[in-house]
PDB file of C-alpha atoms in Angstrom:
ATOM      1  CA  MET J   1       1.830 -29.541   1.733  1.00 47.00           C
ATOM      2  CA  ALA J   2       3.385 -27.765   4.618  1.00 49.00           C
ATOM      3  CA  VAL J   3       5.923 -24.895   3.993  1.00 48.00           C
ATOM      4  CA  SER J   4       9.135 -25.173   5.831  1.00 55.00           C
ATOM      5  CA  PRO J   5      10.193 -22.538   8.306  1.00 53.00           C
ATOM      6  CA  ARG J   6      13.299 -21.726   6.150  1.00 51.00           C
ATOM      7  CA  ARG J   7      11.239 -21.210   3.068  1.00 51.00           C
ATOM      8  CA  ARG J   8       8.724 -18.984   4.955  1.00 51.00           C
ATOM      9  CA  ARG J   9      11.653 -17.055   6.236  1.00 51.00           C
ATOM     10  CA  LEU J  10      13.121 -16.631   2.636  1.00 47.00           C
ATOM     11  CA  THR J  11       9.694 -15.522   1.374  1.00 51.00           C
ATOM     12  CA  ALA J  12       9.444 -12.998   4.268  1.00 51.00           C
ATOM     13  CA  VAL J  13      12.975 -11.774   3.474  1.00 49.00           C
ATOM     14  CA  ALA J  14      12.233 -11.400  -0.268  1.00 47.00           C
ATOM     15  CA  ALA J  15       8.922  -9.421   0.577  1.00 48.00           C
ATOM     16  CA  VAL J  16      10.830  -7.237   2.927  1.00 47.00           C
ATOM     17  CA  ALA J  17      13.552  -6.596   0.274  1.00 48.00           C
ATOM     18  CA  LEU J  18      10.821  -5.463  -2.165  1.00 44.00           C
ATOM     19  CA  ALA J  19       9.247  -3.334   0.520  1.00 47.00           C
ATOM     20  CA  VAL J  20      12.559  -1.722   1.335  1.00 46.00           C
ATOM     21  CA  LEU J  21      13.312  -1.016  -2.205  1.00 46.00           C
ATOM     22  CA  ALA J  22       9.866   0.521  -2.621  1.00 48.00           C
ATOM     23  CA  THR J  23      10.525   2.578   0.476  1.00 46.00           C
ATOM     24  CA  GLY J  24      13.867   3.656  -0.606  1.00 45.00           C
ATOM     25  CA  LEU J  25      12.271   5.406  -3.597  1.00 44.00           C
ATOM     26  CA  THR J  26      10.330   7.755  -1.150  1.00 45.00           C
ATOM     27  CA  THR J  27      12.569   7.909   2.026  1.00 46.00           C
ATOM     28  CA  GLY J  28      16.184   8.462   2.818  1.00 53.00           C
ATOM     29  CA  CYS J  29      18.951   5.754   2.744  1.00 64.00           C
ATOM     30  CA  ASP J  30      19.027   5.808   6.674  1.00 62.00           C
ATOM     31  CA  ALA J  31      15.601   4.443   6.812  1.00 65.00           C
ATOM     32  CA  VAL J  32      16.177   1.767   4.365  1.00 68.00           C
ATOM     33  CA  ASN J  33      19.503   0.746   6.070  1.00 67.00           C
ATOM     34  CA  LYS J  34      17.662   0.548   9.443  1.00 66.00           C
ATOM     35  CA  ALA J  35      14.849  -1.617   7.885  1.00 69.00           C
ATOM     36  CA  LEU J  36      17.482  -3.935   6.237  1.00 74.00           C
ATOM     37  CA  ASP J  37      19.331  -4.205   9.601  1.00 73.00           C
ATOM     38  CA  CYS J  38      15.997  -5.172  11.266  1.00 77.00           C
ATOM     39  CA  VAL J  39      15.251  -7.826   8.671  1.00 76.00           C
ATOM     40  CA  HIS J  40      18.749  -9.379   8.713  1.00 76.00           C
ATOM     41  CA  THR J  41      18.718  -9.466  12.512  1.00 77.00           C
ATOM     42  CA  ALA J  42      15.258 -10.890  12.646  1.00 77.00           C
ATOM     43  CA  ASP J  43      16.395 -13.618  10.126  1.00 80.00           C
ATOM     44  CA  SER J  44      19.317 -14.439  12.410  1.00 80.00           C
ATOM     45  CA  ILE J  45      16.845 -14.634  15.312  1.00 82.00           C
ATOM     46  CA  ALA J  46      14.663 -16.950  13.449  1.00 82.00           C
ATOM     47  CA  ASP J  47      17.762 -19.169  12.799  1.00 82.00           C
ATOM     48  CA  SER J  48      18.649 -19.084  16.552  1.00 82.00           C
ATOM     49  CA  VAL J  49      14.906 -19.991  17.462  1.00 83.00           C
ATOM     50  CA  THR J  50      15.304 -22.927  15.162  1.00 85.00           C
ATOM     51  CA  GLY J  51      18.616 -23.931  16.833  1.00 83.00           C
ATOM     52  CA  LEU J  52      16.862 -23.486  20.257  1.00 83.00           C
ATOM     53  CA  GLN J  53      14.039 -25.958  19.199  1.00 86.00           C
ATOM     54  CA  GLN J  54      16.758 -28.451  18.080  1.00 85.00           C
ATOM     55  CA  ALA J  55      18.751 -27.884  21.258  1.00 82.00           C
ATOM     56  CA  VAL J  56      15.696 -28.408  23.477  1.00 82.00           C
ATOM     57  CA  GLU J  57      14.946 -31.690  21.640  1.00 82.00           C
ATOM     58  CA  ASN J  58      18.618 -32.822  22.152  1.00 80.00           C
ATOM     59  CA  ALA J  59      18.951 -31.512  25.663  1.00 73.00           C
ATOM     60  CA  ALA J  60      19.812 -34.952  26.975  1.00 67.00           C
ATOM     61  CA  ASN J  61      22.880 -35.072  24.772  1.00 74.00           C
ATOM     62  CA  ASP J  62      24.087 -31.574  25.188  1.00 78.00           C
ATOM     63  CA  PRO J  63      22.202 -29.224  27.654  1.00 71.00           C
ATOM     64  CA  THR J  64      24.552 -26.371  27.079  1.00 80.00           C
ATOM     65  CA  GLN J  65      23.110 -25.932  23.446  1.00 84.00           C
ATOM     66  CA  ALA J  66      19.946 -24.450  24.723  1.00 85.00           C
ATOM     67  CA  ASP J  67      21.867 -21.745  26.639  1.00 84.00           C
ATOM     68  CA  ALA J  68      23.946 -21.109  23.593  1.00 86.00           C
ATOM     69  CA  SER J  69      20.797 -20.584  21.459  1.00 86.00           C
ATOM     70  CA  LEU J  70      19.265 -18.353  24.019  1.00 87.00           C
ATOM     71  CA  ASP J  71      22.476 -16.303  24.353  1.00 88.00           C
ATOM     72  CA  SER J  72      22.373 -15.868  20.496  1.00 86.00           C
ATOM     73  CA  ILE J  73      18.873 -14.703  20.467  1.00 86.00           C
ATOM     74  CA  GLU J  74      19.470 -12.177  23.336  1.00 88.00           C
ATOM     75  CA  LYS J  75      22.619 -10.869  21.442  1.00 86.00           C
ATOM     76  CA  ASN J  76      20.682 -10.300  18.201  1.00 84.00           C
ATOM     77  CA  LEU J  77      17.914  -8.616  20.192  1.00 84.00           C
ATOM     78  CA  ASP J  78      20.437  -6.216  21.560  1.00 85.00           C
ATOM     79  CA  LYS J  79      21.544  -5.344  18.049  1.00 80.00           C
ATOM     80  CA  ILE J  80      17.995  -4.537  16.942  1.00 79.00           C
ATOM     81  CA  GLY J  81      17.283  -2.605  20.168  1.00 73.00           C
ATOM     82  CA  ASP J  82      20.273  -0.478  19.651  1.00 73.00           C
ATOM     83  CA  LYS J  83      19.542   0.339  15.915  1.00 73.00           C
ATOM     84  CA  THR J  84      15.837   1.148  16.058  1.00 74.00           C
ATOM     85  CA  ASP J  85      13.444   3.900  17.493  1.00 77.00           C
ATOM     86  CA  ASN J  86      10.365   2.278  16.113  1.00 79.00           C
ATOM     87  CA  ALA J  87       7.904   1.587  18.992  1.00 85.00           C
ATOM     88  CA  ASP J  88       6.516  -1.634  17.354  1.00 86.00           C
ATOM     89  CA  VAL J  89       9.924  -2.997  16.828  1.00 84.00           C
ATOM     90  CA  ASN J  90      10.784  -2.107  20.352  1.00 86.00           C
ATOM     91  CA  LYS J  91       7.631  -3.862  21.701  1.00 90.00           C
ATOM     92  CA  ALA J  92       8.303  -6.984  19.672  1.00 88.00           C
ATOM     93  CA  VAL J  93      12.016  -7.001  20.956  1.00 88.00           C
ATOM     94  CA  ASP J  94      10.801  -6.647  24.466  1.00 92.00           C
ATOM     95  CA  ASP J  95       8.165  -9.608  24.135  1.00 93.00           C
ATOM     96  CA  LEU J  96      10.776 -11.893  22.710  1.00 91.00           C
ATOM     97  CA  ARG J  97      13.271 -10.860  25.343  1.00 92.00           C
ATOM     98  CA  LYS J  98      10.661 -11.886  28.027  1.00 95.00           C
ATOM     99  CA  ALA J  99       9.817 -15.083  26.279  1.00 93.00           C
ATOM    100  CA  VAL J 100      13.536 -16.045  26.131  1.00 92.00           C
ATOM    101  CA  GLY J 101      13.890 -15.160  29.810  1.00 93.00           C
ATOM    102  CA  ASN J 102      10.969 -17.467  30.546  1.00 94.00           C
ATOM    103  CA  VAL J 103      12.478 -20.335  28.676  1.00 91.00           C
ATOM    104  CA  ARG J 104      15.876 -19.716  30.338  1.00 89.00           C
ATOM    105  CA  THR J 105      14.183 -19.712  33.760  1.00 93.00           C
ATOM    106  CA  ALA J 106      12.193 -23.002  32.973  1.00 91.00           C
ATOM    107  CA  ILE J 107      15.513 -24.755  31.842  1.00 87.00           C
ATOM    108  CA  LYS J 108      17.221 -23.499  34.950  1.00 88.00           C
ATOM    109  CA  ASN J 109      14.443 -24.815  37.095  1.00 91.00           C
ATOM    110  CA  GLY J 110      14.878 -28.353  35.476  1.00 87.00           C
ATOM    111  CA  ASP J 111      12.242 -28.320  32.881  1.00 88.00           C
ATOM    112  CA  ARG J 112      13.606 -30.479  30.057  1.00 82.00           C
ATOM    113  CA  THR J 113      10.783 -29.528  27.695  1.00 85.00           C
ATOM    114  CA  PRO J 114       9.922 -25.760  28.132  1.00 89.00           C
ATOM    115  CA  ASP J 115       7.180 -24.180  26.123  1.00 91.00           C
ATOM    116  CA  LEU J 116       8.859 -22.621  23.168  1.00 90.00           C
ATOM    117  CA  GLY J 117       5.586 -21.340  21.648  1.00 92.00           C
ATOM    118  CA  PRO J 118       5.921 -17.807  23.193  1.00 93.00           C
ATOM    119  CA  VAL J 119       9.415 -17.575  21.766  1.00 91.00           C
ATOM    120  CA  THR J 120       8.306 -18.716  18.386  1.00 90.00           C
ATOM    121  CA  ASP J 121       5.208 -16.315  18.355  1.00 92.00           C
ATOM    122  CA  ALA J 122       7.295 -13.360  19.474  1.00 90.00           C
ATOM    123  CA  ALA J 123      10.100 -14.001  16.778  1.00 88.00           C
ATOM    124  CA  GLY J 124       7.337 -14.217  14.260  1.00 88.00           C
ATOM    125  CA  GLU J 125       5.840 -10.880  15.461  1.00 89.00           C
ATOM    126  CA  LEU J 126       9.321  -9.282  15.277  1.00 85.00           C
ATOM    127  CA  THR J 127       9.811 -10.418  11.705  1.00 83.00           C
ATOM    128  CA  LYS J 128       6.341  -9.027  10.949  1.00 85.00           C
ATOM    129  CA  VAL J 129       7.094  -5.605  12.294  1.00 83.00           C
ATOM    130  CA  CYS J 130      10.465  -5.347  10.666  1.00 80.00           C
ATOM    131  CA  THR J 131       8.586  -5.895   7.266  1.00 75.00           C
ATOM    132  CA  LYS J 132       6.063  -2.989   7.804  1.00 72.00           C
TER     133      LYS J 132
END
């Protein structure tokens, strides 16, 4: 039986919460708050990626939905980038930003079914590095 993306995300968030609590016992509150911010924003990005997938599927009905989803992802990437000095998180943010830019360019050039694989992969990597 396949596990839904939402369930995987909830499982990842629960794992991160436990890791953050454990980390909180050995580090300062600032580090815990940054980790939680990263997790929450990564979760928002995951929701935006799901929205992007749906928007691309429904592009014939409303082509502006994909742009709105891409804008949402970029806005959340800005939030993470502004709040972290972690090299792994910054690399994941850069990779996701590049993947989003490629999808935006593909759509702008008339591709009605751009490859979202790199966006999904980069969002997954971001979630992973936020949980370390």
